[in-house]
Short mmCIF file of N, CA and C in Angstrom, two decimals:
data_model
loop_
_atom_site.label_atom_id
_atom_site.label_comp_id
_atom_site.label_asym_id
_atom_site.label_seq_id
_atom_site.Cartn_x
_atom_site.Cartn_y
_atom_site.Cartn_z
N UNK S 46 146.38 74.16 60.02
CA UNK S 46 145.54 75.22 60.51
C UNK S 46 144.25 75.31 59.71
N UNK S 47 144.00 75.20 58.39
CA UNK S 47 143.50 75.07 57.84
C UNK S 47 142.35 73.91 58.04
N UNK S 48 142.61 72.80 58.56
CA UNK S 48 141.37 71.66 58.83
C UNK S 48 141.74 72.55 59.93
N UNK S 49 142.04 72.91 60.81
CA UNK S 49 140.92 73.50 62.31
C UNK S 49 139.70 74.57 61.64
N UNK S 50 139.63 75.19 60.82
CA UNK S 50 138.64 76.42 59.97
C UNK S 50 137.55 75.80 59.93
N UNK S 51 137.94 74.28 58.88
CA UNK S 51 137.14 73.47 58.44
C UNK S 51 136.02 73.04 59.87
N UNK S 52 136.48 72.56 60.71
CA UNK S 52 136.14 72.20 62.00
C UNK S 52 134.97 73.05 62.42
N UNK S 53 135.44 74.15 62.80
CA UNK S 53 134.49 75.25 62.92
C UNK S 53 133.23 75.99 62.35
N UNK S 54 133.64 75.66 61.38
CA UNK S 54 132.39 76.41 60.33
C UNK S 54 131.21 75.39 60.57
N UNK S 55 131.16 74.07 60.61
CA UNK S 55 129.85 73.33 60.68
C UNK S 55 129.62 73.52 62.37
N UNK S 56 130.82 74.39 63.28
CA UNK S 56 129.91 74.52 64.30
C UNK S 56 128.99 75.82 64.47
N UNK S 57 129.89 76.77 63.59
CA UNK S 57 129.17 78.08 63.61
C UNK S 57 128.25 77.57 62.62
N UNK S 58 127.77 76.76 61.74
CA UNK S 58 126.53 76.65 61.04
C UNK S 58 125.74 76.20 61.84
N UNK S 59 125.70 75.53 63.07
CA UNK S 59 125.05 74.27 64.14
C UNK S 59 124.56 75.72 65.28
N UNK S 60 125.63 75.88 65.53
CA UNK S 60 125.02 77.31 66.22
C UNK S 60 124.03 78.27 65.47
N UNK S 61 124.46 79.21 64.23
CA UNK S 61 123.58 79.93 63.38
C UNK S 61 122.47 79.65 63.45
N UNK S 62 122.37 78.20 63.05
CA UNK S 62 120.57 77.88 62.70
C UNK S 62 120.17 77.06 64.18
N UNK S 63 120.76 77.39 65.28
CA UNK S 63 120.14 76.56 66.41
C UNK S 63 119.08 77.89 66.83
N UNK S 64 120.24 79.23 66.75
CA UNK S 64 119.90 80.56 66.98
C UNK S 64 118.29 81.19 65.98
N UNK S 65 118.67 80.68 64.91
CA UNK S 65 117.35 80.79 64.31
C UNK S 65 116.31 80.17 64.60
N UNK S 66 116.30 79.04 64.72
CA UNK S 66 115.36 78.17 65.19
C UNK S 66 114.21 78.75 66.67
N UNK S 67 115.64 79.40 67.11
CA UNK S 67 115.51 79.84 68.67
C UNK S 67 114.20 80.99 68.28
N UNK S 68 115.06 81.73 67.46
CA UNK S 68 114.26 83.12 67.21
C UNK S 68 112.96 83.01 67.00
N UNK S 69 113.05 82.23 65.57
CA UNK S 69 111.84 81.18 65.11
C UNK S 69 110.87 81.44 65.65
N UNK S 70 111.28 80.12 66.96
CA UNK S 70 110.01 79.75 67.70
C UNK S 70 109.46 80.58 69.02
N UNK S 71 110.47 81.46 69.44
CA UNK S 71 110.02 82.78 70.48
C UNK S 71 109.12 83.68 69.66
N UNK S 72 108.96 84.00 68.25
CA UNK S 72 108.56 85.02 67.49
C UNK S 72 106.84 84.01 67.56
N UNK S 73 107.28 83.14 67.39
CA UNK S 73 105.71 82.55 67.06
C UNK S 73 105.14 82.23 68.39
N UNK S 74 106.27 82.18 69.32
CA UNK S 74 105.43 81.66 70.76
C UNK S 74 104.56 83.23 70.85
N UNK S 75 105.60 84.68 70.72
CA UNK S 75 104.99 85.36 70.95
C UNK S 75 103.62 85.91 70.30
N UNK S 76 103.91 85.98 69.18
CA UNK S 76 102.62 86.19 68.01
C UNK S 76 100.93 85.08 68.96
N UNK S 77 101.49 84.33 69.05
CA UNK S 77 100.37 83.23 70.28
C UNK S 77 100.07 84.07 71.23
N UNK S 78 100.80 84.36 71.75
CA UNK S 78 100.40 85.38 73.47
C UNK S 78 99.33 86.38 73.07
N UNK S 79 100.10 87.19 71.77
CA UNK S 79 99.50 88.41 71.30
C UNK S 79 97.91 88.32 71.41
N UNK S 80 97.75 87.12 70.38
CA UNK S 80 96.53 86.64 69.60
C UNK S 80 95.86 86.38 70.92
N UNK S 81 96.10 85.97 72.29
CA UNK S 81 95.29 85.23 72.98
C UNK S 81 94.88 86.55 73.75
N UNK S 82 96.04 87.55 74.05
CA UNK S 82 95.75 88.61 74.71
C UNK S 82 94.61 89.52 74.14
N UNK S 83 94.05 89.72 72.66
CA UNK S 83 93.27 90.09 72.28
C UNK S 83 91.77 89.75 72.47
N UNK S 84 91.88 88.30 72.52
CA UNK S 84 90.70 87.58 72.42
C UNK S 84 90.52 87.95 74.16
N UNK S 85 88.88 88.53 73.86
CA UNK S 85 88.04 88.59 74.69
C UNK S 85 87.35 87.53 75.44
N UNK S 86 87.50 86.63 77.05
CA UNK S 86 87.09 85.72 77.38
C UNK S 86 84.70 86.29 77.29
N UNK S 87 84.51 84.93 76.31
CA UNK S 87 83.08 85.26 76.26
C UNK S 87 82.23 84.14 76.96
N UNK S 88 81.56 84.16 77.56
CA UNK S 88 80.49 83.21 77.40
C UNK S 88 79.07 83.49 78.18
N UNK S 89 78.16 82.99 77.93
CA UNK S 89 76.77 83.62 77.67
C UNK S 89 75.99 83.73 79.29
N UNK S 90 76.76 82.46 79.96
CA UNK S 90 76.05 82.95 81.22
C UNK S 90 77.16 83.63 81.68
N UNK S 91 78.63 83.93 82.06
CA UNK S 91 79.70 85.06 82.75
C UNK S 91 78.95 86.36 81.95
N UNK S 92 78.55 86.46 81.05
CA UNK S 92 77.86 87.93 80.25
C UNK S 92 76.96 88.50 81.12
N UNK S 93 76.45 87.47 81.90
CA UNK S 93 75.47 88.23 83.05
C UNK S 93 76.04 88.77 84.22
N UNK S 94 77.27 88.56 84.80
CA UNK S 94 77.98 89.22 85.56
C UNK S 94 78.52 90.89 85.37
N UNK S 95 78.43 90.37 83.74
CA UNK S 95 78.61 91.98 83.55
C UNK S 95 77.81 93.31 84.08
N UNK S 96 78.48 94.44 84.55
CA UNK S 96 77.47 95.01 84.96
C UNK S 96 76.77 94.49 86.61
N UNK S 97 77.25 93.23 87.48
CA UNK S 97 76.61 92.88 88.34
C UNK S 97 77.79 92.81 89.21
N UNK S 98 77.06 91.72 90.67
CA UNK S 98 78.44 91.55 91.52
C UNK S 98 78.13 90.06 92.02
N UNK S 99 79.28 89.61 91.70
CA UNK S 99 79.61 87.95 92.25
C UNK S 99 79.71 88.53 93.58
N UNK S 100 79.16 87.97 94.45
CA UNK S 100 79.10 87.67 95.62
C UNK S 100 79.75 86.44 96.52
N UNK S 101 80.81 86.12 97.00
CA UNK S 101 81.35 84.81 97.76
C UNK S 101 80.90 84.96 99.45
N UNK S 102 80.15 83.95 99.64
CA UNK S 102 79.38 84.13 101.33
C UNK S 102 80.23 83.24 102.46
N UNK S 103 81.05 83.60 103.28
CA UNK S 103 81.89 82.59 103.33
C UNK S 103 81.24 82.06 105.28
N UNK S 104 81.17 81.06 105.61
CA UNK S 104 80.54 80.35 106.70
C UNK S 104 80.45 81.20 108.15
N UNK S 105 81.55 82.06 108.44
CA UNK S 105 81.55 83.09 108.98
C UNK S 105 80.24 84.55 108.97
N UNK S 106 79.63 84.73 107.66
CA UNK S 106 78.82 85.52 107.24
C UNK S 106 79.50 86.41 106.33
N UNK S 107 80.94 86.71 106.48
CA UNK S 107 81.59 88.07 105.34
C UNK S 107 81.46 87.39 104.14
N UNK S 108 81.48 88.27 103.07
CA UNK S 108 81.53 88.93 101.90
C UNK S 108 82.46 88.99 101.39
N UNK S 109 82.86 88.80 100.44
CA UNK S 109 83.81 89.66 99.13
C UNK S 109 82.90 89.66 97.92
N UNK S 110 83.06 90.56 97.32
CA UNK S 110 82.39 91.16 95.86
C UNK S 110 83.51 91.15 95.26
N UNK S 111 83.01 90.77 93.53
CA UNK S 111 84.01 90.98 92.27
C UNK S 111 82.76 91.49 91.14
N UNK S 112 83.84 92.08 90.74
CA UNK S 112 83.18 93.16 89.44
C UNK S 112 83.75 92.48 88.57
N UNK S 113 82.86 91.76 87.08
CA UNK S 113 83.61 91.51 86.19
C UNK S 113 83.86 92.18 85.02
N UNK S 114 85.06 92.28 84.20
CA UNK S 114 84.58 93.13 83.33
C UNK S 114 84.52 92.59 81.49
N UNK S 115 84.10 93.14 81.35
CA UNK S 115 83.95 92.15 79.52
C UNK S 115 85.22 92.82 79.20
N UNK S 116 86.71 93.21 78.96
CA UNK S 116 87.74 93.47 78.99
C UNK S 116 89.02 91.89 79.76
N UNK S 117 88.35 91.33 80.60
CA UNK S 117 89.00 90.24 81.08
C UNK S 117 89.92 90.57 82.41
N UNK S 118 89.09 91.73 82.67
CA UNK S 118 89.63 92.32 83.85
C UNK S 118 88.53 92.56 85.18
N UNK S 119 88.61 92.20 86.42
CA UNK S 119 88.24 92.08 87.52
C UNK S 119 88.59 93.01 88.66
N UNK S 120 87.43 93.63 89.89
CA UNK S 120 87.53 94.12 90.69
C UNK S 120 86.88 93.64 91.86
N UNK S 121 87.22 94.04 92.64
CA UNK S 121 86.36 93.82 93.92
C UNK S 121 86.77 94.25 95.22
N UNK S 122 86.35 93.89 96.59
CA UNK S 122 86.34 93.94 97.74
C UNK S 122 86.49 92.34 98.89
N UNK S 123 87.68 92.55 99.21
CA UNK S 123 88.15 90.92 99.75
C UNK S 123 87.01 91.26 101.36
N UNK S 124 86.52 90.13 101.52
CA UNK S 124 85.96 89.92 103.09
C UNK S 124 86.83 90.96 103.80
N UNK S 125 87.68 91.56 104.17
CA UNK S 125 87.78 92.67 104.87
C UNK S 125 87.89 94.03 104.70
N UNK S 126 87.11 93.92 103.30
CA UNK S 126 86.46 95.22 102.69
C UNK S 126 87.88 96.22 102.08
N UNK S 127 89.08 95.12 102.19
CA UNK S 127 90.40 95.64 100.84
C UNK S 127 90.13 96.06 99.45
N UNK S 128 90.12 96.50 98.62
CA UNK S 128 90.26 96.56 96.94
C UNK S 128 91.22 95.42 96.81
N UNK S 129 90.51 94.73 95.22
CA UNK S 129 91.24 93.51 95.24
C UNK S 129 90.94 94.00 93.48
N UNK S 130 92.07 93.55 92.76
CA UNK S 130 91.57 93.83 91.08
C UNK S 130 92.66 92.76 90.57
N UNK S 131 92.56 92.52 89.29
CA UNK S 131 93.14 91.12 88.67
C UNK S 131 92.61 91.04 87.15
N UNK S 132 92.98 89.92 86.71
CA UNK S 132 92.42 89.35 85.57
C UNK S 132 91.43 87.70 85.47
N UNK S 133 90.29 87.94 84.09
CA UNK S 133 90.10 86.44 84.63
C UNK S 133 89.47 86.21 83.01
N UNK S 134 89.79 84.99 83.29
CA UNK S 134 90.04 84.22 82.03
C UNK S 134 88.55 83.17 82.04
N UNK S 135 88.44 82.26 80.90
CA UNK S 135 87.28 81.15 81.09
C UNK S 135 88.51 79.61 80.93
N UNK S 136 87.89 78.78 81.51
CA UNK S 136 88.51 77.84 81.24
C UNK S 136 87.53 76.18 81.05
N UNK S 137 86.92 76.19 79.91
CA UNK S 137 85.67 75.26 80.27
C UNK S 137 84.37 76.25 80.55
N UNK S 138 83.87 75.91 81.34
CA UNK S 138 82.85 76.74 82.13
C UNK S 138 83.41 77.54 83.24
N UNK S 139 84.72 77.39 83.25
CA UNK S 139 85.30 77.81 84.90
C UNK S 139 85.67 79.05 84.46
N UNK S 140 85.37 80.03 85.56
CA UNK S 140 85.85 81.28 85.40
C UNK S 140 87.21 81.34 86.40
N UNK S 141 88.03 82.00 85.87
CA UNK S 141 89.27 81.53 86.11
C UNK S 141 89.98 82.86 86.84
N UNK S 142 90.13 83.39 88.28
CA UNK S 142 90.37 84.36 88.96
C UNK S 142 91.99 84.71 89.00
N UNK S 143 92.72 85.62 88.74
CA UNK S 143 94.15 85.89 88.56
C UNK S 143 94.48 87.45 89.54
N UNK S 144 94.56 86.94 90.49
CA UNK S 144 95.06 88.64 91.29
C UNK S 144 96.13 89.26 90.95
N UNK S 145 95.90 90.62 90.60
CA UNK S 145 97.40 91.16 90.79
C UNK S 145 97.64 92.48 91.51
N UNK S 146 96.64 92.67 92.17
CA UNK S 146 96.26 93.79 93.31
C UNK S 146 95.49 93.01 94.43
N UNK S 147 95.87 93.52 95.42
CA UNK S 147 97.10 94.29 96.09
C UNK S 147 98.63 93.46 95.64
N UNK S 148 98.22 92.43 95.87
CA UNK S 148 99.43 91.50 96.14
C UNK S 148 99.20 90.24 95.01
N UNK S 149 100.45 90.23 93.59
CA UNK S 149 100.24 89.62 92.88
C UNK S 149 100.10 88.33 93.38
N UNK S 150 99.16 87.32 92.56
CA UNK S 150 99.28 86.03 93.29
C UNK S 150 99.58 85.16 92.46
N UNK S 151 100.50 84.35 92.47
CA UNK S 151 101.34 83.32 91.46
C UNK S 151 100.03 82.01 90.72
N UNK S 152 99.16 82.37 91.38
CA UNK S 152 98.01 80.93 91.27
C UNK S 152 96.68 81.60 90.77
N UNK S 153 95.85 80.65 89.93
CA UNK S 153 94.82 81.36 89.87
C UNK S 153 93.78 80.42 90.45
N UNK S 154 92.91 81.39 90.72
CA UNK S 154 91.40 80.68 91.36
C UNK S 154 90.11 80.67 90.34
N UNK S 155 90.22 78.80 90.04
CA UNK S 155 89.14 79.08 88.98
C UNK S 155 87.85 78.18 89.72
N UNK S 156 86.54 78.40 89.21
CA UNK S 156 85.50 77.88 90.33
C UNK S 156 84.65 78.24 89.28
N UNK S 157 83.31 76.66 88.91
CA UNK S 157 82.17 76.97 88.10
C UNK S 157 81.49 77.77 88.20
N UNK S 158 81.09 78.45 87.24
CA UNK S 158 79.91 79.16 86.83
C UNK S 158 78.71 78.81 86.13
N UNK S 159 77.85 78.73 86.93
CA UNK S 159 76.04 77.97 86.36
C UNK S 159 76.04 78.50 84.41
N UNK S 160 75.78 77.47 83.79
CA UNK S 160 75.52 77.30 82.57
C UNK S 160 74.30 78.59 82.93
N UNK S 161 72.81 78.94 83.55
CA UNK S 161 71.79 79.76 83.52
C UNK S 161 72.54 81.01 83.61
N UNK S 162 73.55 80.67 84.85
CA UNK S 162 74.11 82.08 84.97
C UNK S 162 73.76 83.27 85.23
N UNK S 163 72.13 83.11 85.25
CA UNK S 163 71.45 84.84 85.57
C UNK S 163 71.44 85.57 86.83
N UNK S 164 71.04 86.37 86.48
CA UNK S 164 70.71 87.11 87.96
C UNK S 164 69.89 86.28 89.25
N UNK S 165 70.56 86.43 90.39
CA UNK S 165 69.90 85.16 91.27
C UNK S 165 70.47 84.06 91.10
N UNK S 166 71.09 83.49 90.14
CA UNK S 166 71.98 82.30 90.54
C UNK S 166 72.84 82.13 91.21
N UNK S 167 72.98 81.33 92.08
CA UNK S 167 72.98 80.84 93.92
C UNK S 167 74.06 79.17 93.05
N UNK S 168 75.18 79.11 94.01
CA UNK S 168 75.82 77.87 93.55
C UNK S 168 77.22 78.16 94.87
N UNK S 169 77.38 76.62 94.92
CA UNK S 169 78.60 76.70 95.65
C UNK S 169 79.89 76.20 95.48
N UNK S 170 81.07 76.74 96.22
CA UNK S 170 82.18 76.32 95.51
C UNK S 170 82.94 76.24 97.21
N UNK S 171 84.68 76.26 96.85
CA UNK S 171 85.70 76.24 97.89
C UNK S 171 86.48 77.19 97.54
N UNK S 172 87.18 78.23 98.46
CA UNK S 172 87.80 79.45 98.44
C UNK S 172 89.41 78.24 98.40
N UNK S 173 90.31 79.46 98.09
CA UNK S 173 91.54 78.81 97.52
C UNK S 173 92.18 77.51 99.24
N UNK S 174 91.57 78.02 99.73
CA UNK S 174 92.00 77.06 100.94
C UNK S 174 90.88 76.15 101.00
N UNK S 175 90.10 75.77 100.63
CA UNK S 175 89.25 74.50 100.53
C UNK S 175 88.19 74.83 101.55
N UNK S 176 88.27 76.32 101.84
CA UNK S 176 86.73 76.75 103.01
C UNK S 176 85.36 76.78 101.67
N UNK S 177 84.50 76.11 101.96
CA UNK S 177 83.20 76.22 101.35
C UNK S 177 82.60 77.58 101.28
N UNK S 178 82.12 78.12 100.27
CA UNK S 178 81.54 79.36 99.86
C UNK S 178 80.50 79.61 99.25
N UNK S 179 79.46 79.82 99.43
CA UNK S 179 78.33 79.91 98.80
C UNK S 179 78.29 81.23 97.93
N UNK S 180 77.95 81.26 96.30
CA UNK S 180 78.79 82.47 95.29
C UNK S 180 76.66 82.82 95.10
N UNK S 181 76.75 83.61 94.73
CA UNK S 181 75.59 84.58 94.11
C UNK S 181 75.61 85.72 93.53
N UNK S 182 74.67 85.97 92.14
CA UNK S 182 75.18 86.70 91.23
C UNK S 182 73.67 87.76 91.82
N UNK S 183 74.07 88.93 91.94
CA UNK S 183 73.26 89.79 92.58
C UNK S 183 73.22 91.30 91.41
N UNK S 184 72.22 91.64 91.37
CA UNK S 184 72.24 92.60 90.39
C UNK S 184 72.65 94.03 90.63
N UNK S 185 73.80 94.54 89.97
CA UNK S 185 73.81 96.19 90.10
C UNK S 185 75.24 96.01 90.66
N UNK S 186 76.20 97.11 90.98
CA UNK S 186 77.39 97.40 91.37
C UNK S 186 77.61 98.14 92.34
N UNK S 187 77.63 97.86 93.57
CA UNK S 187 77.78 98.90 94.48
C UNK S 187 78.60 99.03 94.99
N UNK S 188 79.46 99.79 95.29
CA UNK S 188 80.84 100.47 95.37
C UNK S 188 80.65 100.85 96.77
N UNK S 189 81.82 100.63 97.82
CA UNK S 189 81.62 101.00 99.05
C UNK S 189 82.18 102.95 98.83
N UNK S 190 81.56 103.24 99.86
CA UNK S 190 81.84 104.80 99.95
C UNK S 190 83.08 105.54 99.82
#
């Protein structure tokens, strides 16, 4: 009975420190999340959105507006004049779109942003279904009624 004890203990040691290991590396994955969740997405031409409204023109003639915010948080109005709000990140130069209003969306939509970036910059991209969109950064925030 005695070698069965023996047996065991190097599995409860194999387990113990598998469990630590475990802990370990969830504690540091999380401490990562933390750190990233803090950091403010910056860059010098999205800074001009601040305060403004991305504009997406889609071949039809409608609209959607997004509000960006220096927080890493986003608003707007989808082409059928819905509230739409989310998060958005940089990725490269790409500004990186994350819905989670109305309807969370598992995917994000990321699409360049002009290095000038100013007011009046005119550039085009593809909406998440590959329809062509012409984006423009238009000055001021206007909020439907």
């Amino acid at each position: 009975m005695n070698g069965v004890m023996r047996n065991k203990a190097p599995a409860r040691r194999e387990r113990a420190l598998f469990t630590f290991r475990l802990i370990l590396g969830a504690q540091v994955a999380f401490a990562a999340l933390n750190a990233q969740a803090g950091e403010k997405p910056q860059s010098k031409s999205v800074a001009a959105a601040f305060g403004n409204t991305v504009v997406s023109t889609y071949p039809d003639g409608r609209t959607q507006r997004i509000w960006l915010k220096e927080d890493g948080s986003f608003r707007g109005l989808s082409r059928r004049g819905n509230p739409i709000a989310g998060a958005w990140t940089l990725k490269g130069e790409q500004v990186c779109l994350k819905q989670s209003r109305p309807v969370p969306l598992p995917i994000s939509y990321c699409t360049d942003f002009p290095a000038s970036g100013g007011l009046g910059s005119e550039w085009t991209s593809k909406d998440l279904r590959g329809t062509p969109i012409r984006l423009s950064l238009q000055k001021g925030v206007e909020l439907p009624n």
